Short mmCIF file of C-alpha atoms and ligand atoms in Angstrom, two decimals:
data_model
loop_
_atom_site.label_atom_id
_atom_site.label_comp_id
_atom_site.label_asym_id
_atom_site.label_seq_id
_atom_site.Cartn_x
_atom_site.Cartn_y
_atom_site.Cartn_z
CA MET A 26 52.13 71.01 14.67
CA LYS A 27 55.17 68.82 14.54
CA PRO A 28 57.17 68.85 11.29
CA GLU A 29 57.11 65.65 9.25
CA ILE A 30 60.26 63.55 8.83
CA LEU A 31 61.15 61.92 5.51
CA LYS A 32 64.25 60.24 4.16
CA ILE A 33 65.64 61.36 0.79
CA SER A 34 68.48 60.01 -1.35
CA GLN A 35 69.25 63.05 -3.51
CA ILE A 36 69.61 66.75 -2.77
CA SER A 37 68.65 69.14 -5.55
CA ALA A 38 70.43 72.45 -6.15
CA GLU A 39 67.31 74.46 -5.18
CA GLN A 40 66.74 72.88 -1.80
CA SER A 41 67.62 74.58 1.46
CA VAL A 42 70.12 72.44 3.32
CA LEU A 43 71.50 72.17 6.82
CA CYS A 44 74.77 70.27 6.86
CA ILE A 45 76.52 68.98 9.97
CA LEU A 46 80.27 69.08 9.44
CA GLY A 47 82.81 66.89 11.19
CA SER A 48 85.68 68.78 9.52
CA ASP A 49 86.31 72.17 7.93
CA HIS A 50 85.75 70.75 4.48
CA ILE A 51 82.68 71.97 2.56
CA PRO A 52 81.14 69.16 0.50
CA GLU A 53 80.39 69.68 -3.21
CA ARG A 54 76.78 68.56 -2.94
CA LEU A 55 75.88 71.82 -1.23
CA THR A 56 76.12 73.66 -4.61
CA LEU A 57 77.37 77.01 -3.37
CA SER A 58 78.93 79.77 -5.50
CA GLU A 59 82.66 80.46 -5.23
CA SER A 60 82.11 83.58 -3.11
CA GLU A 61 79.69 81.75 -0.82
CA LYS A 62 82.23 78.97 -0.33
CA GLU A 63 84.92 81.51 0.43
CA PHE A 64 82.69 83.14 3.04
CA ALA A 65 81.83 79.75 4.57
CA GLN A 66 85.48 78.74 4.72
CA LYS A 67 86.38 81.99 6.47
CA GLN A 68 83.65 81.46 9.06
CA LEU A 69 84.71 77.86 9.58
CA ASN A 70 88.28 78.98 10.19
CA ALA A 71 86.94 81.48 12.72
CA LYS A 72 85.30 78.52 14.57
CA GLU A 73 81.76 79.90 14.42
CA GLU A 74 79.11 77.66 16.03
CA TYR A 75 77.12 77.76 12.81
CA ILE A 76 77.25 79.49 9.44
CA PHE A 77 74.25 80.81 7.57
CA ILE A 78 74.26 81.53 3.84
CA ASN A 79 71.21 83.18 2.31
CA SER A 80 71.30 82.63 -1.47
CA TYR A 81 67.75 84.09 -1.71
CA HIS A 82 66.32 81.14 -3.66
CA LYS A 83 67.59 78.82 -0.91
CA CYS A 84 69.41 78.84 2.42
CA THR A 85 72.39 76.84 3.60
CA TYR A 86 73.23 76.26 7.23
CA LEU A 87 76.52 74.73 8.29
CA VAL A 88 76.99 73.32 11.77
CA ARG A 89 80.53 72.38 12.72
CA LEU A 90 80.84 69.65 15.36
CA LYS A 91 83.02 70.69 18.29
CA GLU A 92 84.97 67.42 18.27
CA GLU A 93 85.44 64.60 15.81
CA ILE A 94 84.76 61.77 18.22
CA SER A 95 81.19 61.01 19.15
CA ASN A 96 80.45 60.99 22.83
CA PHE A 97 77.30 61.82 24.71
CA LYS A 98 78.33 65.42 25.38
CA ILE A 99 78.96 66.12 21.70
CA ARG A 100 75.59 64.61 20.86
CA GLU A 101 73.94 66.93 23.38
CA GLU A 102 75.86 69.94 21.99
CA LEU A 103 74.30 69.18 18.63
CA ARG A 104 70.78 69.01 20.07
CA LYS A 105 71.43 72.33 21.81
CA THR A 106 72.71 73.93 18.59
CA SER A 107 69.46 72.92 16.90
CA TYR A 108 67.61 74.84 19.62
CA ASN A 109 69.86 77.88 19.05
CA LEU A 110 69.05 77.74 15.33
CA ARG A 111 65.30 77.20 15.67
CA LYS A 112 64.29 80.87 15.35
CA LEU A 113 66.54 81.52 12.36
CA ILE A 114 65.20 78.41 10.61
CA LYS A 115 61.60 79.31 11.37
CA GLY A 116 62.15 82.88 10.26
CA ASN A 117 63.21 81.72 6.81
CA ASN A 118 59.82 80.11 6.16
CA HIS A 119 61.14 77.02 4.40
CA SER A 120 58.39 74.61 3.51
CA GLU A 121 61.04 71.91 3.76
CA LEU A 122 64.63 71.64 4.93
CA VAL A 123 67.22 69.00 4.09
CA ILE A 124 69.41 67.82 6.96
CA THR A 125 72.61 66.09 5.92
CA SER A 126 76.15 65.58 7.24
CA ASP A 127 79.74 65.29 6.13
CA ASN A 128 82.53 63.57 8.09
CA ALA A 129 80.24 63.57 11.11
CA TYR A 130 79.54 60.61 13.40
CA LYS A 131 76.77 58.18 12.48
CA GLY A 132 73.63 59.38 14.17
CA ALA A 133 74.46 63.10 13.97
CA ILE A 134 71.57 63.80 11.58
CA GLU A 135 69.08 62.09 13.89
CA ASP A 136 70.44 63.90 16.95
CA PHE A 137 70.12 67.28 15.24
CA ALA A 138 66.65 66.47 13.92
CA GLU A 139 65.57 65.29 17.37
CA GLY A 140 66.73 68.52 19.01
CA LEU A 141 65.04 70.62 16.34
CA LEU A 142 61.74 68.75 16.53
CA LEU A 143 61.66 69.08 20.30
CA SER A 144 62.62 72.78 20.06
CA PHE A 145 59.67 73.48 17.76
CA TYR A 146 57.19 72.33 20.41
CA SER A 147 54.77 74.90 21.76
CA PHE A 148 51.48 74.70 23.63
CA LYS A 149 49.19 77.11 21.79
CA LYS A 150 45.93 75.19 21.93
CA TYR A 151 44.07 77.90 23.82
CA LYS A 152 45.29 80.87 21.75
CA THR A 153 42.39 82.05 19.66
CA LYS A 154 44.61 84.20 17.40
CA GLU A 155 48.16 83.95 16.12
CA GLU A 156 50.23 86.58 17.83
CA ASN A 157 52.56 89.08 16.19
CA GLY A 158 55.74 87.40 15.11
CA GLU A 159 54.39 83.96 16.05
CA LYS A 160 54.88 81.50 13.25
CA LYS A 161 53.74 78.01 12.58
CA ASN A 162 56.41 75.39 12.96
CA TYR A 163 58.16 76.01 9.65
CA PRO A 164 59.72 74.04 8.05
CA MET A 165 56.87 71.55 7.94
CA LYS A 166 59.08 68.85 6.45
CA LEU A 167 62.54 67.76 7.51
CA LEU A 168 64.22 65.70 4.78
CA LEU A 169 66.98 63.53 6.16
CA HIS A 170 69.76 62.71 3.74
CA GLY A 171 72.54 60.27 4.56
CA ASP A 172 73.41 56.91 6.03
CA ILE A 173 70.40 56.46 8.30
CA ASP A 174 68.58 53.22 9.05
CA ASP A 175 64.85 53.30 8.42
CA SER A 176 64.29 51.77 11.84
CA ASP A 177 66.19 54.67 13.45
CA ILE A 178 64.03 57.18 11.61
CA LYS A 179 60.90 55.38 12.76
CA TRP A 180 62.16 55.39 16.36
CA LEU A 181 62.92 59.11 16.11
CA VAL A 182 59.44 59.89 14.78
CA ASP A 183 57.64 57.74 17.35
CA LEU A 184 59.73 59.00 20.24
CA THR A 185 59.34 62.69 19.37
CA ASP A 186 55.61 62.16 18.76
CA ALA A 187 55.46 60.67 22.25
CA VAL A 188 57.23 63.73 23.70
CA TYR A 189 54.67 66.03 22.04
CA ILE A 190 51.77 63.92 23.33
CA THR A 191 53.25 63.84 26.83
CA ARG A 192 53.98 67.58 26.93
CA ASP A 193 50.44 68.34 25.71
CA LEU A 194 48.95 66.28 28.52
CA ILE A 195 51.16 67.88 31.17
CA ASN A 196 50.45 71.41 29.99
CA GLU A 197 46.66 71.06 30.14
CA PRO A 198 45.26 73.04 33.06
CA VAL A 199 43.10 71.13 35.54
CA ASN A 200 39.89 72.86 34.45
CA HIS A 201 40.36 71.08 31.13
CA LEU A 202 41.89 67.85 32.41
CA ASN A 203 40.67 66.13 35.55
CA ALA A 204 41.31 62.50 36.48
CA THR A 205 38.39 61.22 34.40
CA THR A 206 39.28 63.18 31.28
CA LEU A 207 42.92 62.15 31.72
CA ALA A 208 41.75 58.54 31.60
CA GLY A 209 39.83 59.35 28.42
CA GLU A 210 42.96 60.85 26.84
CA ILE A 211 45.04 57.82 27.86
CA ARG A 212 42.45 55.57 26.25
CA LYS A 213 42.62 57.55 22.99
CA ILE A 214 46.42 57.37 22.99
CA GLY A 215 46.24 53.63 23.65
CA ASP A 216 43.88 53.18 20.70
CA SER A 217 46.16 55.11 18.36
CA ALA A 218 49.34 53.29 19.45
CA GLY A 219 47.86 49.83 19.97
CA PHE A 220 48.18 49.24 23.72
CA SER A 221 45.17 48.37 25.86
CA VAL A 222 43.73 50.62 28.54
CA GLU A 223 41.46 49.61 31.37
CA VAL A 224 39.99 52.37 33.51
CA LEU A 225 38.96 51.51 37.06
CA THR A 226 36.45 54.03 38.39
CA LYS A 227 35.66 54.93 41.98
CA GLY A 228 33.53 51.88 42.81
CA LYS A 229 36.26 49.50 41.69
CA ILE A 230 38.91 51.53 43.51
CA GLU A 231 36.79 51.24 46.66
CA ALA A 232 36.39 47.50 46.12
CA LEU A 233 40.16 47.21 45.79
CA LYS A 234 40.49 49.22 49.03
CA MET A 235 43.00 51.66 47.62
CA GLY A 236 42.91 53.76 50.77
CA GLY A 237 45.71 56.10 49.69
CA LEU A 238 44.10 57.12 46.43
CA LEU A 239 40.68 57.43 48.07
CA ALA A 240 42.01 59.54 50.96
CA VAL A 241 43.72 62.04 48.65
CA ASN A 242 40.53 62.23 46.59
CA LYS A 243 38.27 63.04 49.58
CA GLY A 244 38.60 66.81 49.26
CA SER A 245 37.71 66.79 45.59
CA VAL A 246 34.35 66.94 43.83
CA ASP A 247 35.75 64.85 40.94
CA PRO A 248 36.14 61.08 41.36
CA PRO A 249 39.53 59.32 41.16
CA VAL A 250 40.55 56.86 38.46
CA PHE A 251 43.09 54.08 38.25
CA CYS A 252 44.26 53.30 34.72
CA ILE A 253 45.91 50.07 33.66
CA LEU A 254 47.86 50.33 30.42
CA GLU A 255 49.18 47.14 28.91
CA TRP A 256 51.41 46.21 26.01
CA LYS A 257 51.68 42.46 25.56
CA PRO A 258 52.68 41.45 22.03
CA SER A 259 52.44 37.82 20.97
CA LYS A 260 56.24 37.56 20.83
CA CYS A 261 57.33 38.47 24.35
CA LEU A 262 60.90 38.02 25.53
CA ASN A 263 60.22 38.57 29.23
CA GLU A 264 58.11 36.16 31.22
CA LYS A 265 57.47 38.63 34.02
CA PRO A 266 56.43 42.13 33.00
CA ILE A 267 58.07 45.43 33.75
CA VAL A 268 55.52 47.62 35.54
CA LEU A 269 55.69 51.40 35.19
CA VAL A 270 53.83 53.53 37.72
CA GLY A 271 53.14 57.23 37.09
CA LYS A 272 51.92 59.82 39.57
CA GLY A 273 48.70 61.27 38.22
CA VAL A 274 47.86 64.16 40.54
CA VAL A 275 46.02 66.37 38.06
CA TYR A 276 46.36 69.30 40.45
CA ASP A 277 48.16 69.56 43.76
CA THR A 278 46.89 72.38 45.96
CA GLY A 279 48.52 70.66 48.93
CA GLY A 280 45.09 69.81 50.32
CA LEU A 281 44.33 71.17 53.80
CA ASN A 282 48.08 71.71 54.24
CA ILE A 283 47.58 74.13 51.39
CA LYS A 284 50.53 75.35 49.37
CA THR A 285 51.32 78.99 50.12
CA GLY A 286 52.86 81.80 48.10
CA ASP A 287 53.86 80.77 44.62
CA PHE A 288 54.33 77.09 45.48
CA MET A 289 51.03 76.13 43.86
CA SER A 290 51.91 77.47 40.43
CA GLY A 291 52.52 74.79 37.84
CA MET A 292 50.84 72.09 39.94
CA ASN A 293 48.68 71.11 36.95
CA GLY A 294 51.91 69.34 35.96
CA ASP A 295 51.79 67.06 39.00
CA MET A 296 50.53 64.32 36.68
CA SER A 297 53.77 64.38 34.66
CA GLY A 298 54.67 60.87 35.79
CA ALA A 299 51.32 59.60 34.49
CA ALA A 300 51.80 61.44 31.18
CA THR A 301 55.31 60.05 30.88
CA VAL A 302 54.20 56.46 31.50
CA THR A 303 51.55 56.98 28.81
CA GLY A 304 54.19 58.35 26.44
CA VAL A 305 56.51 55.41 27.11
CA LEU A 306 53.74 52.93 26.35
CA TYR A 307 53.03 54.86 23.16
CA THR A 308 56.67 54.53 22.02
CA VAL A 309 56.97 50.91 23.10
CA ALA A 310 53.78 49.93 21.26
CA LYS A 311 54.61 51.95 18.14
CA ALA A 312 58.06 50.38 18.03
CA GLY A 313 56.54 46.95 18.63
CA LEU A 314 59.11 46.13 21.33
CA PRO A 315 58.91 42.42 22.18
CA LEU A 316 58.39 43.09 25.89
CA HIS A 317 55.45 42.76 28.23
CA ILE A 318 54.99 46.20 29.79
CA VAL A 319 52.26 47.34 32.18
CA GLY A 320 51.57 50.96 33.09
CA LEU A 321 49.66 51.91 36.25
CA VAL A 322 48.26 55.39 36.69
CA PRO A 323 46.47 56.35 39.91
CA SER A 324 44.88 59.74 39.39
CA THR A 325 43.02 62.42 41.33
CA ASP A 326 43.39 66.06 42.25
CA ASN A 327 44.51 67.01 45.76
CA ARG A 328 42.18 69.65 47.19
CA PRO A 329 41.05 70.97 50.56
CA GLY A 330 37.30 70.77 49.80
CA GLY A 331 34.38 69.39 51.84
CA ASN A 332 35.46 66.24 53.54
CA ALA A 333 39.16 66.52 52.69
CA TYR A 334 41.56 64.16 54.44
CA THR A 335 43.36 65.78 57.33
CA GLN A 336 46.58 65.76 59.26
CA GLY A 337 46.27 63.01 61.86
CA ASP A 338 44.00 60.81 59.75
CA ILE A 339 44.92 57.14 59.75
CA ILE A 340 44.29 55.44 56.46
CA THR A 341 44.40 51.79 55.50
CA MET A 342 46.21 51.23 52.25
CA HIS A 343 45.61 48.68 49.46
CA ASN A 344 48.16 46.34 51.06
CA LYS A 345 46.42 46.72 54.49
CA MET A 346 49.22 48.78 56.02
CA THR A 347 48.09 51.79 58.04
CA VAL A 348 49.46 55.27 57.42
CA GLU A 349 49.30 58.28 59.69
CA VAL A 350 48.86 61.42 57.62
CA GLY A 351 51.48 63.88 58.81
CA ASN A 352 50.90 66.24 55.91
CA THR A 353 48.22 66.24 53.22
CA ASP A 354 50.72 67.72 50.76
CA ALA A 355 52.66 64.44 50.80
CA GLU A 356 49.87 62.96 48.65
CA GLY A 357 51.90 61.60 45.76
CA ARG A 358 53.45 58.80 47.79
CA LEU A 359 49.99 57.74 49.03
CA ILE A 360 48.55 57.17 45.58
CA LEU A 361 51.81 55.66 44.28
CA ALA A 362 52.01 53.27 47.23
CA ASP A 363 48.62 51.80 46.34
CA ALA A 364 49.69 51.36 42.73
CA ILE A 365 53.03 49.83 43.73
CA SER A 366 51.37 47.26 45.97
CA TYR A 367 48.76 46.59 43.26
CA ALA A 368 51.71 45.80 40.92
CA SER A 369 52.40 42.65 42.98
CA LYS A 370 49.58 40.87 41.16
CA TYR A 371 51.80 40.79 38.06
CA SER A 372 54.84 39.30 39.90
CA PRO A 373 56.89 41.84 37.96
CA GLU A 374 60.55 41.55 37.01
CA LEU A 375 60.87 45.21 37.93
CA ILE A 376 58.71 48.15 39.00
CA ILE A 377 59.69 51.65 37.92
CA ASP A 378 57.76 54.57 39.33
CA ILE A 379 58.11 58.10 38.03
CA ALA A 380 56.75 61.11 39.88
CA THR A 381 57.03 64.82 40.56
CA LEU A 382 57.37 63.79 44.17
CA THR A 383 59.46 66.14 46.30
CA GLY A 384 60.69 69.70 46.37
CA SER A 385 63.71 68.14 48.05
CA ALA A 386 64.79 66.38 44.83
CA ALA A 387 64.52 69.70 43.02
CA MET A 388 66.56 71.48 45.71
CA THR A 389 69.24 68.79 45.51
CA PHE A 390 69.75 68.39 41.77
CA GLY A 391 68.06 71.44 40.23
CA ASN A 392 66.82 70.68 36.74
CA GLN A 393 69.86 68.62 35.74
CA ALA A 394 69.29 65.18 37.19
CA ILE A 395 66.45 62.84 37.92
CA ALA A 396 66.80 61.60 41.50
CA VAL A 397 66.82 57.81 41.47
CA MET A 398 66.49 55.37 44.37
CA SER A 399 66.55 51.65 43.82
CA THR A 400 66.20 48.22 45.33
CA ALA A 401 66.67 46.58 41.93
CA ASP A 402 69.65 44.72 40.51
CA LYS A 403 72.60 47.10 39.95
CA LYS A 404 72.62 46.16 36.24
CA TYR A 405 69.45 48.16 35.75
CA ILE A 406 70.94 51.27 37.33
CA THR A 407 74.06 50.96 35.19
CA LEU A 408 71.88 50.66 32.09
CA LEU A 409 69.70 53.57 33.22
CA GLU A 410 72.83 55.68 33.75
CA GLU A 411 74.11 54.87 30.26
CA CYS A 412 70.76 55.59 28.62
CA GLY A 413 70.52 58.76 30.72
CA ASN A 414 73.78 60.03 29.30
CA ASP A 415 72.85 59.08 25.73
CA VAL A 416 69.53 60.89 25.69
CA TYR A 417 70.85 63.43 28.19
CA GLU A 418 68.20 62.82 30.82
CA ARG A 419 70.77 62.02 33.43
CA ILE A 420 70.12 60.27 36.69
CA ALA A 421 71.78 60.64 40.09
CA GLU A 422 71.30 58.00 42.74
CA LEU A 423 70.35 58.64 46.35
CA PRO A 424 70.72 55.95 49.04
CA LEU A 425 67.88 54.02 50.63
CA TRP A 426 69.75 53.29 53.86
CA ASP A 427 67.75 51.72 56.68
CA GLU A 428 68.41 54.66 59.00
CA TYR A 429 66.35 56.96 56.77
CA GLY A 430 63.39 54.63 57.27
CA GLU A 431 63.45 55.40 61.01
CA LEU A 432 62.27 58.92 60.20
CA LEU A 433 58.91 57.57 59.03
CA LYS A 434 58.03 55.93 62.34
CA SER A 435 54.58 56.64 63.68
CA ASP A 436 53.32 56.17 67.25
CA ILE A 437 49.83 55.31 66.16
CA ALA A 438 50.04 53.68 62.72
CA ASP A 439 52.46 51.39 60.83
CA ILE A 440 54.14 54.34 59.12
CA LYS A 441 53.82 58.11 58.67
CA ASN A 442 53.68 59.79 55.27
CA ILE A 443 56.34 62.39 56.13
CA GLY A 444 59.76 62.16 57.68
CA GLY A 445 60.54 65.74 58.61
CA ARG A 446 62.48 68.41 56.74
CA GLU A 447 65.70 66.49 56.29
CA ALA A 448 66.42 64.10 53.41
CA GLY A 449 62.94 64.67 51.98
CA ALA A 450 63.51 62.95 48.64
CA ILE A 451 64.97 59.91 50.38
CA THR A 452 62.24 59.52 52.99
CA ALA A 453 59.69 59.66 50.16
CA GLY A 454 61.62 56.84 48.48
CA LYS A 455 61.75 54.90 51.76
CA PHE A 456 57.99 55.27 52.08
CA LEU A 457 57.41 53.77 48.61
CA GLU A 458 59.91 50.99 49.28
CA ARG A 459 57.66 49.71 52.08
CA PHE A 460 54.90 48.98 49.57
CA ALA A 461 57.05 47.22 46.97
CA GLU A 462 57.16 43.43 47.14
CA PHE A 463 59.25 43.35 43.96
CA PRO A 464 62.41 45.23 42.86
CA LEU A 465 61.70 48.95 42.62
CA ILE A 466 63.36 51.85 40.84
CA HIS A 467 61.93 55.16 42.02
CA MET A 468 62.46 58.24 39.83
CA ASP A 469 61.74 61.70 41.26
CA ILE A 470 61.35 64.23 38.44
CA ALA A 471 60.22 67.20 40.58
CA GLY A 472 63.31 69.19 39.52
CA THR A 473 63.56 68.20 35.86
CA GLU A 474 59.90 68.58 34.90
CA MET A 475 57.82 71.81 34.74
CA LEU A 476 60.65 74.19 33.82
CA LYS A 477 60.30 77.90 34.57
CA LYS A 478 62.23 78.70 31.36
CA ASP A 479 63.51 76.79 28.36
CA ASP A 480 66.50 74.57 29.02
CA PHE A 481 67.32 74.48 25.30
CA TYR A 482 65.01 71.95 23.60
CA ARG A 483 63.47 71.12 26.97
CA ILE A 484 60.83 73.73 26.39
CA LYS A 485 59.48 75.50 29.48
CA ASN A 486 56.53 74.08 31.43
CA GLY A 487 55.96 70.36 30.93
CA CYS A 488 58.98 68.98 29.10
CA GLY A 489 58.36 65.24 29.35
CA SER A 490 61.33 64.46 31.59
CA GLY A 491 62.14 60.74 31.73
CA LEU A 492 60.22 59.79 28.62
CA ARG A 493 63.17 59.48 26.24
CA LEU A 494 65.12 57.86 29.05
CA LEU A 495 62.61 55.13 29.89
CA SER A 496 61.75 54.44 26.26
CA THR A 497 65.43 54.02 25.44
CA LEU A 498 65.97 51.86 28.51
CA LEU A 499 63.20 49.49 27.44
CA LYS A 500 64.56 49.35 23.90
CA ARG A 501 67.97 48.31 25.32
CA VAL A 502 66.40 45.80 27.68
CA ALA A 503 64.60 44.25 24.70
CA ALA A 504 67.92 44.14 22.79
CA THR A 505 69.69 42.40 25.71
CA TYR A 506 66.94 39.77 25.86
CA SER A 507 67.26 39.20 22.10
CA GLU A 508 71.03 38.70 22.41
CA LYS A 509 70.51 36.06 25.10
CA LYS A 510 68.10 34.04 22.97
N1 LIG B 22 53.95 67.72 43.93
C1 LIG B 22 54.74 68.05 45.06
C2 LIG B 22 56.24 68.05 44.77
C3 LIG B 22 56.74 69.10 43.83
C4 LIG B 22 57.28 70.27 44.34
C5 LIG B 22 56.75 68.90 42.47
C6 LIG B 22 57.77 71.22 43.48
C7 LIG B 22 57.23 69.85 41.60
C8 LIG B 22 57.76 71.01 42.12
C9 LIG B 22 54.51 67.03 46.18
O1 LIG B 22 53.24 66.47 46.24
C10 LIG B 22 54.72 67.76 47.48
O2 LIG B 22 53.95 68.64 47.75
N2 LIG B 22 55.74 67.37 48.21
C11 LIG B 22 56.05 67.96 49.46
C12 LIG B 22 56.24 66.85 50.47
C13 LIG B 22 56.33 67.35 51.89
C14 LIG B 22 54.99 67.84 52.37
C15 LIG B 22 56.80 66.18 52.75
C16 LIG B 22 57.33 68.78 49.32
O3 LIG B 22 58.25 68.30 48.65
O4 LIG B 22 57.37 69.87 49.83
MN1 LIG B 23 51.89 67.69 47.39
ZN1 LIG B 24 52.18 66.44 44.46
#
């Protein structure tokens, strides 16, 4: 359960309060006794990260900002502090907690609340009993007190709801979530947020000749799906839509080139891109952004069963190009390529694909940066970089130089789906580029998604990497359009 967020205008003397301080001054409205204040002042002077005062009938938490000026690193420090405090806060069993600030930058309360909400996430759906020491997500209500715009609170609630929804989808194991049930979940999310969802089933996918998606699906007993998510409000600022494409491999065994050792673990999260696109549409629709956005989700599992596609197969893709299969574990690019060429029918302003695509991206950037490759206008990358810093889902760009494309040459087909061991993240990007008739931003989240342990409020397993980034990007794009009008 995610705590509820409410705005309040008055703090009463009995309420438990967490106050973010931009200076060493302790505000009067915290109603502390003289000895409590003395203790707090001493701790502040000692530069403690946070101060905790248990007055028995209520608790007070003080969080001192590391610097007065607001920059993206200070904002992230605050989100991280909320993670460090999550157990203490839970342990105190507050039914509600006030979050306020004094001399702090505007937005500090929302940043702290965001970090805390995301830190309280857990995936406990399949636990039949509460375990020792496991608590519900107390406090169940966070009461925000201060100079906060209602629209910012709404954005915070919708965005964090979207992160929960996205993480829940990613964390489902494949025996509970195959391509068809994923489509069902996307439909439900669309209904609740107000965007439309069309689900193309196998017959339609065959009629559309999506050879990549169909090839990857051959070794599976479950059929593939192709979901089309659309948000098109009556007031739209963009004539041509932005198309988001998410990799929806509900489980990646590697196929006949089966993953060995521990490499298969966590591969239920290989549909993170799909979950993230769904989450972004949720936020965009909830916020009522005046933009036309389309989401495309090709989905299947990748298995070595029955008539599985094999190394050496030549497949004809949706755009009629032929691909030699060099490795069945390079499946993500095959299903994405079909979706990217399908996107042409919208004549999009921009295509953004997001995918857990290559181990190479993870080896290069670890869990700290999303690998980005782009053929789009530089202004979008600059904006993506800025948003990435703000929400701290940072991006790092890799080049799409022509020479890397040479590695994908095939003797027998138009292109091969692998380029050898070197520059693996880039050759995957080069492969996708060949299917894009419109500007493309490719985001590889293989390193930043599916964490082995908590990275603060990015809770381990599916963390929803790229969701806050893309949602914020679209919000800014909408704002730039509004300014122009
Ligand atoms: N889903 C994997 C990529 C991945 C690896 C995601 C680790 C998350 C963590 C993808 O389908 C894959 O198997 N990629 C191969 C490509 C190779 C065969 C060219 C890889 O990166 O090893
Ligand atoms: Mn694979
Ligand atoms: Zn994969």
